Amino acid sequence: MSAAPPTVISETLHGPKLGLVITRWFAIIFLVLYVASATVVVWIEDQHAIHDLEVLLYAEAEGFASFYAGTGSLDFPELAAEDAEAPMPVWLRLVENGEITVETPGLPALVVATEPILNTLVTLDDEHLAVRHNVHGHPDAFVEAISTHKALRHRHDDIILALTFTGLGLMPFAALGGLLLARRTTRPISALIRDIDSLDSEVLDQRLRVPANAPHEVGALATAFDELMGRLHATVERQRRFTADASHELRTPIAVIRSGLEVALRRPRDAEDYQIVIDDTLRHVERVQRIVESLLALARGQADAEAREVLKPANLVHESIDTLQPLADEKNVAIETDLDPDVTVEGHPELLRLLVNNLLDNAIRHTPASSRVFLSVDQLANNGSSQVRMRVRDEGPGVPPAKREEIFQRFHAGDDGRAGGIGLDLVRWVTQRHRGEVEVVDSPHSGAVFEVRLPHA
């Protein structure tokens, strides 16, 4: 597989871009808030206008009432004709005993109140408002200062018009601000998309780069994606491990089966000999089946907890010797043992068989022809806890101290030709799964000594 081209995500996604969505919603929210604020402003201005009109009419009515009460004269200057240029026209009239005594010229004919409400703004009809004030010393007289709704409506319309044009002028700036905010917000996301597009599908351990000043949500998104990539990487690595381990672990039993069948076909044999070959082949086929099942558990990264049981390592060693004896015979390698038959461990049978098989196979492959491989199993105390120790020693070139950790790395090959490969990597994995340790230890003899320590059951 190859890395996806940088435009894959942008070409396959549909729908509006996040920046446009943010810009649109920013403009909509701004418009809603502006309309709501403008409505409140208009309402407040209307209330102020009514209050201002009430104060004006009260002052005019009080002035005329005081003038008439003090002088008895009707020659009040504001009784002259209405000023047509005045922004808010005011008419005055004096009512005595229910009859109009005097009024400003041009005042429309309005009904005279028989029981007047004094000192507050009242509505005379659909067009006119008034404030009445009593006349001191004249109990049956009152003064009315009258105006129209027209001035209030003009002020109301002027405010709405001003707010409308202001909103229309601010909307482009609001949209531009929303666009800039959207670009600033989506810039880290766009960078993440570019990084995701550039990831190589063959290199799953790559991680996203998140700027230090990126928003928290972007960092959380990148972290979640990296965790997903980590899980995917682990899954792919388990699949690769399964493929490699399967090919490695099946090689030995298949070679043994092939060797047995080739020996059986070299010359004619009686039925009893063929029966022995068939039984031996069937045993190894069953062994292959168990290996495949164990490797499947390894590929999933887990061993079946219900399959764990108490085992004797000495029995595992004998089984491995029976399996690998044909390979040892080909090199004339003698397998010697020193096994404590009573020590036990608890673990997954097939995985522990894989461990012993790989150690013995590694020793046979790296020991010279016509030499020996030595296996031992005993029990030792370590810091108050009891452990089972298994040692496998060959008479090969050995492992230098500087290479003893590298030898357990998959596909490692040393300068002397000793390869760690899959087998020793699998040995370490199985040992760790059983809470044990494996290492190459010093020995007074030639060759390499692999030591596995597992908890005693």
Short mmCIF file of C-alpha atoms in Angstrom, two decimals:
data_model
loop_
_atom_site.label_atom_id
_atom_site.label_comp_id
_atom_site.label_asym_id
_atom_site.label_seq_id
_atom_site.Cartn_x
_atom_site.Cartn_y
_atom_site.Cartn_z
CA MET A 1 0.00 0.00 0.00
CA SER A 2 1.10 3.56 -0.64
CA ALA A 3 0.34 6.82 1.08
CA ALA A 4 -2.95 8.43 0.16
CA PRO A 5 -2.69 11.51 -2.09
CA PRO A 6 -3.04 14.83 -0.24
CA THR A 7 -6.45 15.57 -1.76
CA VAL A 8 -8.21 12.31 -0.88
CA ILE A 9 -10.10 13.63 2.13
CA SER A 10 -11.11 16.95 0.56
CA GLU A 11 -12.24 15.23 -2.64
CA THR A 12 -14.35 12.57 -0.95
CA LEU A 13 -16.11 14.75 1.63
CA HIS A 14 -19.42 16.42 0.85
CA GLY A 15 -21.32 19.32 2.41
CA PRO A 16 -20.30 22.87 3.31
CA LYS A 17 -16.90 23.53 4.80
CA LEU A 18 -16.67 24.16 8.51
CA GLY A 19 -15.36 27.70 7.92
CA LEU A 20 -18.45 28.60 5.89
CA VAL A 21 -20.73 27.02 8.47
CA ILE A 22 -19.07 29.02 11.27
CA THR A 23 -19.25 32.22 9.19
CA ARG A 24 -22.93 31.68 8.42
CA TRP A 25 -23.87 30.95 12.01
CA PHE A 26 -21.77 33.86 13.23
CA ALA A 27 -23.70 36.18 10.89
CA ILE A 28 -27.06 34.68 11.90
CA ILE A 29 -26.29 34.99 15.62
CA PHE A 30 -25.05 38.54 15.12
CA LEU A 31 -28.25 39.40 13.22
CA VAL A 32 -30.48 37.87 15.90
CA LEU A 33 -28.61 39.66 18.69
CA TYR A 34 -28.64 42.92 16.76
CA VAL A 35 -32.38 42.72 16.08
CA ALA A 36 -33.04 41.89 19.73
CA SER A 37 -30.83 44.75 20.90
CA ALA A 38 -32.41 47.16 18.39
CA THR A 39 -35.88 46.18 19.59
CA VAL A 40 -34.91 46.96 23.15
CA VAL A 41 -33.37 50.28 22.08
CA VAL A 42 -36.52 51.26 20.15
CA TRP A 43 -38.74 50.38 23.12
CA ILE A 44 -36.56 52.40 25.50
CA GLU A 45 -36.47 55.36 23.11
CA ASP A 46 -40.26 55.23 22.75
CA GLN A 47 -40.62 55.34 26.50
CA HIS A 48 -38.22 58.27 26.71
CA ALA A 49 -40.11 60.07 23.96
CA ILE A 50 -43.44 59.64 25.77
CA HIS A 51 -41.86 60.82 28.99
CA ASP A 52 -40.31 63.85 27.28
CA LEU A 53 -43.68 64.71 25.72
CA GLU A 54 -45.40 64.36 29.07
CA VAL A 55 -42.83 66.68 30.72
CA LEU A 56 -43.19 69.23 27.92
CA LEU A 57 -47.00 69.26 28.06
CA TYR A 58 -46.99 69.43 31.84
CA ALA A 59 -44.63 72.43 31.76
CA GLU A 60 -46.77 74.23 29.17
CA ALA A 61 -50.02 73.54 31.07
CA GLU A 62 -48.52 74.58 34.39
CA GLY A 63 -47.11 77.78 32.89
CA PHE A 64 -50.45 78.87 31.43
CA ALA A 65 -52.33 77.89 34.61
CA SER A 66 -49.94 79.90 36.77
CA PHE A 67 -50.11 82.89 34.43
CA TYR A 68 -53.92 82.90 34.38
CA ALA A 69 -54.21 82.35 38.14
CA GLY A 70 -51.81 85.21 38.84
CA THR A 71 -52.97 87.76 36.30
CA GLY A 72 -56.47 86.72 35.26
CA SER A 73 -55.35 87.65 31.75
CA LEU A 74 -55.71 85.44 28.71
CA ASP A 75 -52.86 87.16 26.89
CA PHE A 76 -50.48 84.19 27.32
CA PRO A 77 -47.78 84.16 24.62
CA GLU A 78 -48.12 80.41 23.91
CA LEU A 79 -51.80 80.96 22.98
CA ALA A 80 -50.60 82.41 19.68
CA ALA A 81 -50.88 80.36 16.52
CA GLU A 82 -49.07 76.99 16.49
CA ASP A 83 -45.50 77.04 15.16
CA ALA A 84 -45.60 74.92 12.02
CA GLU A 85 -41.86 74.43 12.16
CA ALA A 86 -41.88 73.11 15.72
CA PRO A 87 -40.75 69.43 15.90
CA MET A 88 -43.45 68.75 18.48
CA PRO A 89 -46.56 71.05 18.16
CA VAL A 90 -48.34 72.06 21.38
CA TRP A 91 -51.84 73.60 21.72
CA LEU A 92 -53.25 75.16 24.85
CA ARG A 93 -56.85 75.72 25.94
CA LEU A 94 -58.57 76.92 29.07
CA VAL A 95 -61.73 75.08 30.12
CA GLU A 96 -64.07 76.71 32.68
CA ASN A 97 -67.30 75.12 33.84
CA GLY A 98 -67.05 72.60 31.00
CA GLU A 99 -66.72 75.28 28.35
CA ILE A 100 -63.64 76.29 26.37
CA THR A 101 -62.74 79.84 27.29
CA VAL A 102 -59.71 80.24 25.03
CA GLU A 103 -57.56 77.99 22.89
CA THR A 104 -54.62 78.07 20.51
CA PRO A 105 -55.75 78.80 16.94
CA GLY A 106 -55.83 75.69 14.75
CA LEU A 107 -56.57 73.27 17.59
CA PRO A 108 -58.84 70.48 16.25
CA ALA A 109 -62.26 70.13 17.83
CA LEU A 110 -61.80 67.79 20.76
CA VAL A 111 -64.27 66.63 23.35
CA VAL A 112 -63.95 68.40 26.67
CA ALA A 113 -63.58 66.12 29.69
CA THR A 114 -66.26 66.52 32.33
CA GLU A 115 -64.15 64.82 35.03
CA PRO A 116 -60.58 65.60 34.03
CA ILE A 117 -57.61 63.53 35.13
CA LEU A 118 -54.95 66.01 36.18
CA ASN A 119 -51.16 66.10 36.00
CA THR A 120 -50.62 62.98 33.88
CA LEU A 121 -50.55 62.13 30.20
CA VAL A 122 -53.92 61.03 28.84
CA THR A 123 -55.12 60.02 25.39
CA LEU A 124 -57.84 62.18 23.88
CA ASP A 125 -58.30 60.19 20.63
CA ASP A 126 -56.22 58.24 18.11
CA GLU A 127 -54.16 61.31 17.25
CA HIS A 128 -53.95 63.52 20.33
CA LEU A 129 -52.45 63.40 23.82
CA ALA A 130 -52.89 65.88 26.63
CA VAL A 131 -51.80 66.87 30.14
CA ARG A 132 -54.29 68.81 32.31
CA HIS A 133 -53.39 71.18 35.12
CA ASN A 134 -55.72 72.86 37.59
CA VAL A 135 -55.91 76.67 37.95
CA HIS A 136 -55.30 77.99 41.46
CA GLY A 137 -58.29 79.96 42.73
CA HIS A 138 -60.56 78.68 39.97
CA PRO A 139 -61.91 75.29 41.09
CA ASP A 140 -64.05 74.81 38.00
CA ALA A 141 -61.23 75.60 35.55
CA PHE A 142 -58.26 73.63 34.20
CA VAL A 143 -55.69 74.09 31.46
CA GLU A 144 -54.98 71.46 28.77
CA ALA A 145 -51.68 71.23 26.89
CA ILE A 146 -52.31 69.09 23.80
CA SER A 147 -50.03 67.49 21.22
CA THR A 148 -50.21 64.67 18.63
CA HIS A 149 -48.80 61.16 18.18
CA LYS A 150 -47.24 62.37 14.96
CA ALA A 151 -44.07 63.58 16.62
CA LEU A 152 -43.68 60.30 18.52
CA ARG A 153 -44.17 58.31 15.33
CA HIS A 154 -41.61 60.42 13.50
CA ARG A 155 -39.09 59.87 16.27
CA HIS A 156 -39.90 56.14 16.32
CA ASP A 157 -39.46 55.84 12.53
CA ASP A 158 -36.22 57.82 12.59
CA ILE A 159 -34.72 55.49 15.22
CA ILE A 160 -35.77 52.37 13.31
CA LEU A 161 -34.35 53.78 10.09
CA ALA A 162 -31.06 54.67 11.77
CA LEU A 163 -30.76 51.24 13.39
CA THR A 164 -31.63 49.49 10.12
CA PHE A 165 -28.96 51.31 8.13
CA THR A 166 -26.48 50.79 10.97
CA GLY A 167 -27.22 47.05 10.97
CA LEU A 168 -26.89 46.83 7.20
CA GLY A 169 -23.57 48.63 7.44
CA LEU A 170 -22.30 46.37 10.22
CA MET A 171 -23.40 43.07 8.66
CA PRO A 172 -20.52 42.88 6.12
CA PHE A 173 -18.02 43.61 8.88
CA ALA A 174 -19.68 40.99 11.08
CA ALA A 175 -19.52 38.45 8.27
CA LEU A 176 -15.88 39.33 7.64
CA GLY A 177 -15.13 38.98 11.35
CA GLY A 178 -16.90 35.61 11.36
CA LEU A 179 -14.88 34.50 8.34
CA LEU A 180 -11.60 35.52 9.98
CA LEU A 181 -12.64 33.79 13.20
CA ALA A 182 -13.63 30.67 11.25
CA ARG A 183 -10.31 30.59 9.44
CA ARG A 184 -8.44 31.01 12.70
CA THR A 185 -10.51 28.27 14.30
CA THR A 186 -10.27 25.82 11.42
CA ARG A 187 -6.61 26.41 10.60
CA PRO A 188 -5.40 23.78 13.13
CA ILE A 189 -8.05 21.36 11.85
CA SER A 190 -6.94 21.94 8.26
CA ALA A 191 -3.36 21.29 9.35
CA LEU A 192 -4.47 18.03 10.97
CA ILE A 193 -6.25 17.01 7.75
CA ARG A 194 -3.09 17.68 5.76
CA ASP A 195 -1.06 15.66 8.23
CA ILE A 196 -3.56 12.80 8.06
CA ASP A 197 -3.47 12.90 4.25
CA SER A 198 0.31 12.71 4.31
CA LEU A 199 0.45 9.68 6.60
CA ASP A 200 1.97 6.60 5.00
CA SER A 201 -0.24 3.55 5.32
CA GLU A 202 2.90 1.42 5.57
CA VAL A 203 4.26 3.40 8.55
CA LEU A 204 1.52 3.26 11.17
CA ASP A 205 3.67 4.51 14.04
CA GLN A 206 3.58 8.08 12.70
CA ARG A 207 1.77 10.59 14.89
CA LEU A 208 0.16 13.96 14.27
CA ARG A 209 1.91 17.22 15.04
CA VAL A 210 -0.20 19.58 17.15
CA PRO A 211 0.98 23.20 17.63
CA ALA A 212 1.46 24.29 21.22
CA ASN A 213 -1.10 27.11 20.80
CA ALA A 214 -3.77 24.88 19.23
CA PRO A 215 -7.22 24.88 20.91
CA HIS A 216 -7.88 22.20 23.50
CA GLU A 217 -10.47 20.48 21.32
CA VAL A 218 -8.01 20.21 18.41
CA GLY A 219 -5.41 18.70 20.71
CA ALA A 220 -8.00 16.26 22.05
CA LEU A 221 -8.97 15.32 18.47
CA ALA A 222 -5.33 14.71 17.54
CA THR A 223 -4.77 12.68 20.70
CA ALA A 224 -7.84 10.54 20.01
CA PHE A 225 -6.67 9.99 16.42
CA ASP A 226 -3.18 9.07 17.61
CA GLU A 227 -4.66 6.59 20.07
CA LEU A 228 -6.72 5.10 17.24
CA MET A 229 -3.58 4.87 15.09
CA GLY A 230 -1.80 3.21 18.00
CA ARG A 231 -4.51 0.58 18.29
CA LEU A 232 -4.49 0.08 14.53
CA HIS A 233 -0.70 -0.19 14.57
CA ALA A 234 -0.86 -2.81 17.31
CA THR A 235 -3.47 -4.77 15.35
CA VAL A 236 -1.43 -4.68 12.14
CA GLU A 237 1.72 -5.64 14.04
CA ARG A 238 -0.10 -8.61 15.57
CA GLN A 239 -1.19 -9.67 12.09
CA ARG A 240 2.35 -9.34 10.79
CA ARG A 241 3.63 -11.21 13.83
CA PHE A 242 1.14 -13.98 13.16
CA THR A 243 2.24 -14.27 9.53
CA ALA A 244 5.91 -14.35 10.43
CA ASP A 245 5.47 -16.61 13.46
CA ALA A 246 3.26 -19.01 11.57
CA SER A 247 5.81 -19.41 8.77
CA HIS A 248 8.60 -19.85 11.32
CA GLU A 249 6.86 -22.20 13.70
CA LEU A 250 5.34 -24.37 11.00
CA ARG A 251 8.68 -24.82 9.27
CA THR A 252 10.07 -27.27 11.84
CA PRO A 253 7.10 -29.70 12.11
CA ILE A 254 6.60 -29.59 8.33
CA ALA A 255 10.29 -30.37 7.86
CA VAL A 256 9.98 -33.27 10.31
CA ILE A 257 6.88 -34.58 8.52
CA ARG A 258 8.61 -34.30 5.14
CA SER A 259 11.75 -35.98 6.46
CA GLY A 260 9.74 -38.90 7.89
CA LEU A 261 7.79 -39.39 4.68
CA GLU A 262 10.94 -39.24 2.55
CA VAL A 263 12.60 -41.86 4.74
CA ALA A 264 9.51 -44.06 4.47
CA LEU A 265 9.56 -43.84 0.67
CA ARG A 266 13.24 -44.70 0.21
CA ARG A 267 12.50 -48.43 0.14
CA PRO A 268 9.50 -50.71 0.35
CA ARG A 269 8.30 -51.44 3.87
CA ASP A 270 5.78 -53.69 5.51
CA ALA A 271 2.41 -52.51 6.81
CA GLU A 272 3.64 -52.18 10.39
CA ASP A 273 6.41 -49.76 9.39
CA TYR A 274 3.99 -47.68 7.34
CA GLN A 275 1.61 -47.65 10.29
CA ILE A 276 4.39 -46.25 12.45
CA VAL A 277 5.14 -43.54 9.86
CA ILE A 278 1.45 -42.65 9.56
CA ASP A 279 1.04 -42.44 13.34
CA ASP A 280 4.13 -40.29 13.63
CA THR A 281 2.94 -38.03 10.79
CA LEU A 282 -0.50 -37.70 12.38
CA ARG A 283 1.09 -36.72 15.66
CA HIS A 284 3.05 -33.99 13.96
CA VAL A 285 -0.03 -32.82 12.04
CA GLU A 286 -1.85 -32.48 15.35
CA ARG A 287 1.18 -30.58 16.57
CA VAL A 288 0.88 -28.21 13.58
CA GLN A 289 -2.79 -27.67 14.38
CA ARG A 290 -1.98 -26.77 17.99
CA ILE A 291 0.75 -24.40 16.83
CA VAL A 292 -1.67 -22.61 14.51
CA GLU A 293 -4.23 -22.25 17.29
CA SER A 294 -1.59 -20.89 19.66
CA LEU A 295 -0.31 -18.43 17.08
CA LEU A 296 -3.85 -17.21 16.50
CA ALA A 297 -4.06 -16.44 20.22
CA LEU A 298 -0.69 -14.69 19.97
CA ALA A 299 -1.86 -12.69 16.94
CA ARG A 300 -4.84 -11.44 18.96
CA GLY A 301 -2.44 -10.40 21.68
CA GLN A 302 -3.93 -12.68 24.28
CA ALA A 303 -3.74 -16.26 25.47
CA ASP A 304 -6.94 -17.97 26.48
CA ALA A 305 -7.08 -17.73 30.28
CA GLU A 306 -9.25 -20.84 30.49
CA ALA A 307 -6.52 -22.85 28.68
CA ARG A 308 -3.94 -22.21 31.40
CA GLU A 309 -3.06 -25.24 33.49
CA VAL A 310 -0.36 -26.60 35.75
CA LEU A 311 2.40 -28.24 33.73
CA LYS A 312 5.70 -29.99 34.35
CA PRO A 313 8.50 -28.40 32.30
CA ALA A 314 10.29 -31.75 32.21
CA ASN A 315 7.40 -33.20 30.19
CA LEU A 316 7.51 -30.23 27.80
CA VAL A 317 11.24 -30.82 27.28
CA HIS A 318 10.67 -34.51 26.47
CA GLU A 319 7.95 -33.62 23.96
CA SER A 320 10.19 -31.08 22.26
CA ILE A 321 13.04 -33.58 22.06
CA ASP A 322 10.72 -36.11 20.42
CA THR A 323 9.63 -33.46 17.91
CA LEU A 324 13.07 -32.14 17.04
CA GLN A 325 15.07 -35.37 17.29
CA PRO A 326 15.05 -35.86 13.49
CA LEU A 327 16.68 -32.44 13.04
CA ALA A 328 19.28 -33.28 15.68
CA ASP A 329 19.97 -36.64 14.02
CA GLU A 330 20.65 -34.93 10.69
CA LYS A 331 23.54 -33.02 12.34
CA ASN A 332 24.50 -35.90 14.64
CA VAL A 333 23.80 -33.65 17.63
CA ALA A 334 23.31 -35.37 20.97
CA ILE A 335 20.65 -33.94 23.29
CA GLU A 336 21.46 -34.36 26.98
CA THR A 337 19.13 -33.45 29.86
CA ASP A 338 19.14 -32.91 33.59
CA LEU A 339 15.49 -32.48 34.52
CA ASP A 340 13.73 -32.20 37.87
CA PRO A 341 10.49 -34.11 37.23
CA ASP A 342 8.62 -32.57 40.16
CA VAL A 343 8.77 -28.83 39.50
CA THR A 344 5.65 -27.27 37.96
CA VAL A 345 4.57 -24.05 36.31
CA GLU A 346 1.16 -22.64 35.44
CA GLY A 347 0.59 -21.43 31.93
CA HIS A 348 -0.75 -21.89 28.43
CA PRO A 349 0.40 -25.37 27.27
CA GLU A 350 0.89 -24.61 23.59
CA LEU A 351 2.65 -21.30 24.16
CA LEU A 352 5.05 -22.95 26.62
CA ARG A 353 5.66 -25.76 24.10
CA LEU A 354 6.49 -23.07 21.54
CA LEU A 355 8.95 -21.57 24.02
CA VAL A 356 10.77 -24.88 24.61
CA ASN A 357 10.68 -25.83 20.92
CA ASN A 358 12.20 -22.53 19.85
CA LEU A 359 14.98 -22.68 22.44
CA LEU A 360 15.87 -26.23 21.47
CA ASP A 361 15.58 -25.53 17.74
CA ASN A 362 17.82 -22.45 18.15
CA ALA A 363 20.40 -24.53 20.01
CA ILE A 364 20.40 -27.34 17.41
CA ARG A 365 20.79 -24.88 14.54
CA HIS A 366 23.73 -23.05 16.13
CA THR A 367 25.68 -25.95 17.59
CA PRO A 368 28.31 -27.63 15.39
CA ALA A 369 27.71 -31.06 13.90
CA SER A 370 28.65 -34.05 16.09
CA SER A 371 28.40 -31.93 19.27
CA ARG A 372 25.92 -31.66 22.12
CA VAL A 373 22.93 -29.64 23.32
CA PHE A 374 22.23 -29.65 27.04
CA LEU A 375 18.85 -28.94 28.70
CA SER A 376 18.20 -28.62 32.42
CA VAL A 377 15.16 -27.84 34.58
CA ASP A 378 15.39 -27.15 38.29
CA GLN A 379 13.91 -24.99 41.03
CA LEU A 380 15.57 -22.02 42.70
CA ALA A 381 14.70 -19.42 45.32
CA ASN A 382 14.91 -15.79 44.26
CA ASN A 383 14.22 -13.01 46.76
CA GLY A 384 11.94 -15.22 48.82
CA SER A 385 9.92 -16.43 45.82
CA SER A 386 10.26 -19.81 44.19
CA GLN A 387 11.05 -19.97 40.49
CA VAL A 388 11.49 -22.68 37.91
CA ARG A 389 14.68 -22.32 35.90
CA MET A 390 15.17 -23.82 32.47
CA ARG A 391 18.53 -23.70 30.74
CA VAL A 392 19.40 -24.59 27.15
CA ARG A 393 23.11 -24.68 26.29
CA ASP A 394 24.72 -25.29 22.91
CA GLU A 395 28.35 -25.59 21.84
CA GLY A 396 28.16 -22.96 19.14
CA PRO A 397 29.96 -19.62 18.81
CA GLY A 398 28.11 -18.08 21.75
CA VAL A 399 26.68 -14.57 22.12
CA PRO A 400 28.91 -11.60 23.07
CA PRO A 401 27.66 -9.66 26.15
CA ALA A 402 27.01 -6.55 24.02
CA LYS A 403 24.67 -8.54 21.77
CA ARG A 404 22.71 -10.43 24.42
CA GLU A 405 19.77 -8.03 24.37
CA GLU A 406 19.75 -7.57 20.62
CA ILE A 407 19.57 -11.32 20.06
CA PHE A 408 15.93 -11.26 21.21
CA GLN A 409 14.94 -8.63 18.66
CA ARG A 410 12.96 -9.86 15.70
CA PHE A 411 15.00 -10.45 12.52
CA HIS A 412 18.24 -9.46 14.26
CA ALA A 413 21.31 -11.05 12.73
CA GLY A 414 24.67 -10.95 14.49
CA ASP A 415 28.11 -10.62 12.90
CA ASP A 416 28.83 -14.25 13.67
CA GLY A 417 25.74 -15.41 11.83
CA ARG A 418 23.69 -16.15 14.95
CA ALA A 419 20.19 -14.79 14.22
CA GLY A 420 17.62 -13.93 16.82
CA GLY A 421 14.85 -13.84 14.28
CA ILE A 422 11.29 -14.68 15.14
CA GLY A 423 11.99 -17.66 17.38
CA LEU A 424 13.79 -15.86 20.19
CA ASP A 425 11.44 -12.89 19.95
CA LEU A 426 8.58 -15.35 20.45
CA VAL A 427 10.44 -16.93 23.38
CA ARG A 428 10.66 -13.55 25.11
CA TRP A 429 7.00 -12.76 24.36
CA VAL A 430 5.77 -16.07 25.83
CA THR A 431 8.05 -15.66 28.86
CA GLN A 432 6.73 -12.18 29.56
CA ARG A 433 3.14 -13.40 29.13
CA HIS A 434 3.86 -15.86 31.97
CA ARG A 435 5.44 -13.16 34.19
CA GLY A 436 8.90 -14.62 33.69
CA GLU A 437 12.32 -13.58 32.43
CA VAL A 438 14.64 -14.83 29.72
CA GLU A 439 18.26 -13.90 29.08
CA VAL A 440 21.61 -15.15 27.84
CA VAL A 441 23.83 -15.90 30.85
CA ASP A 442 27.55 -16.52 31.33
CA SER A 443 28.81 -20.08 31.25
CA PRO A 444 32.19 -21.70 31.91
CA HIS A 445 31.61 -23.80 28.82
CA SER A 446 31.70 -22.77 25.19
CA GLY A 447 28.55 -21.82 23.37
CA ALA A 448 25.46 -19.88 24.46
CA VAL A 449 23.29 -20.52 27.51
CA PHE A 450 19.67 -19.34 27.40
CA GLU A 451 18.01 -19.19 30.80
CA VAL A 452 14.24 -18.91 31.33
CA ARG A 453 12.82 -18.27 34.79
CA LEU A 454 9.09 -18.74 35.43
CA PRO A 455 7.06 -18.53 38.64
CA HIS A 456 6.68 -21.86 40.36
CA ALA A 457 3.11 -23.14 40.43
#
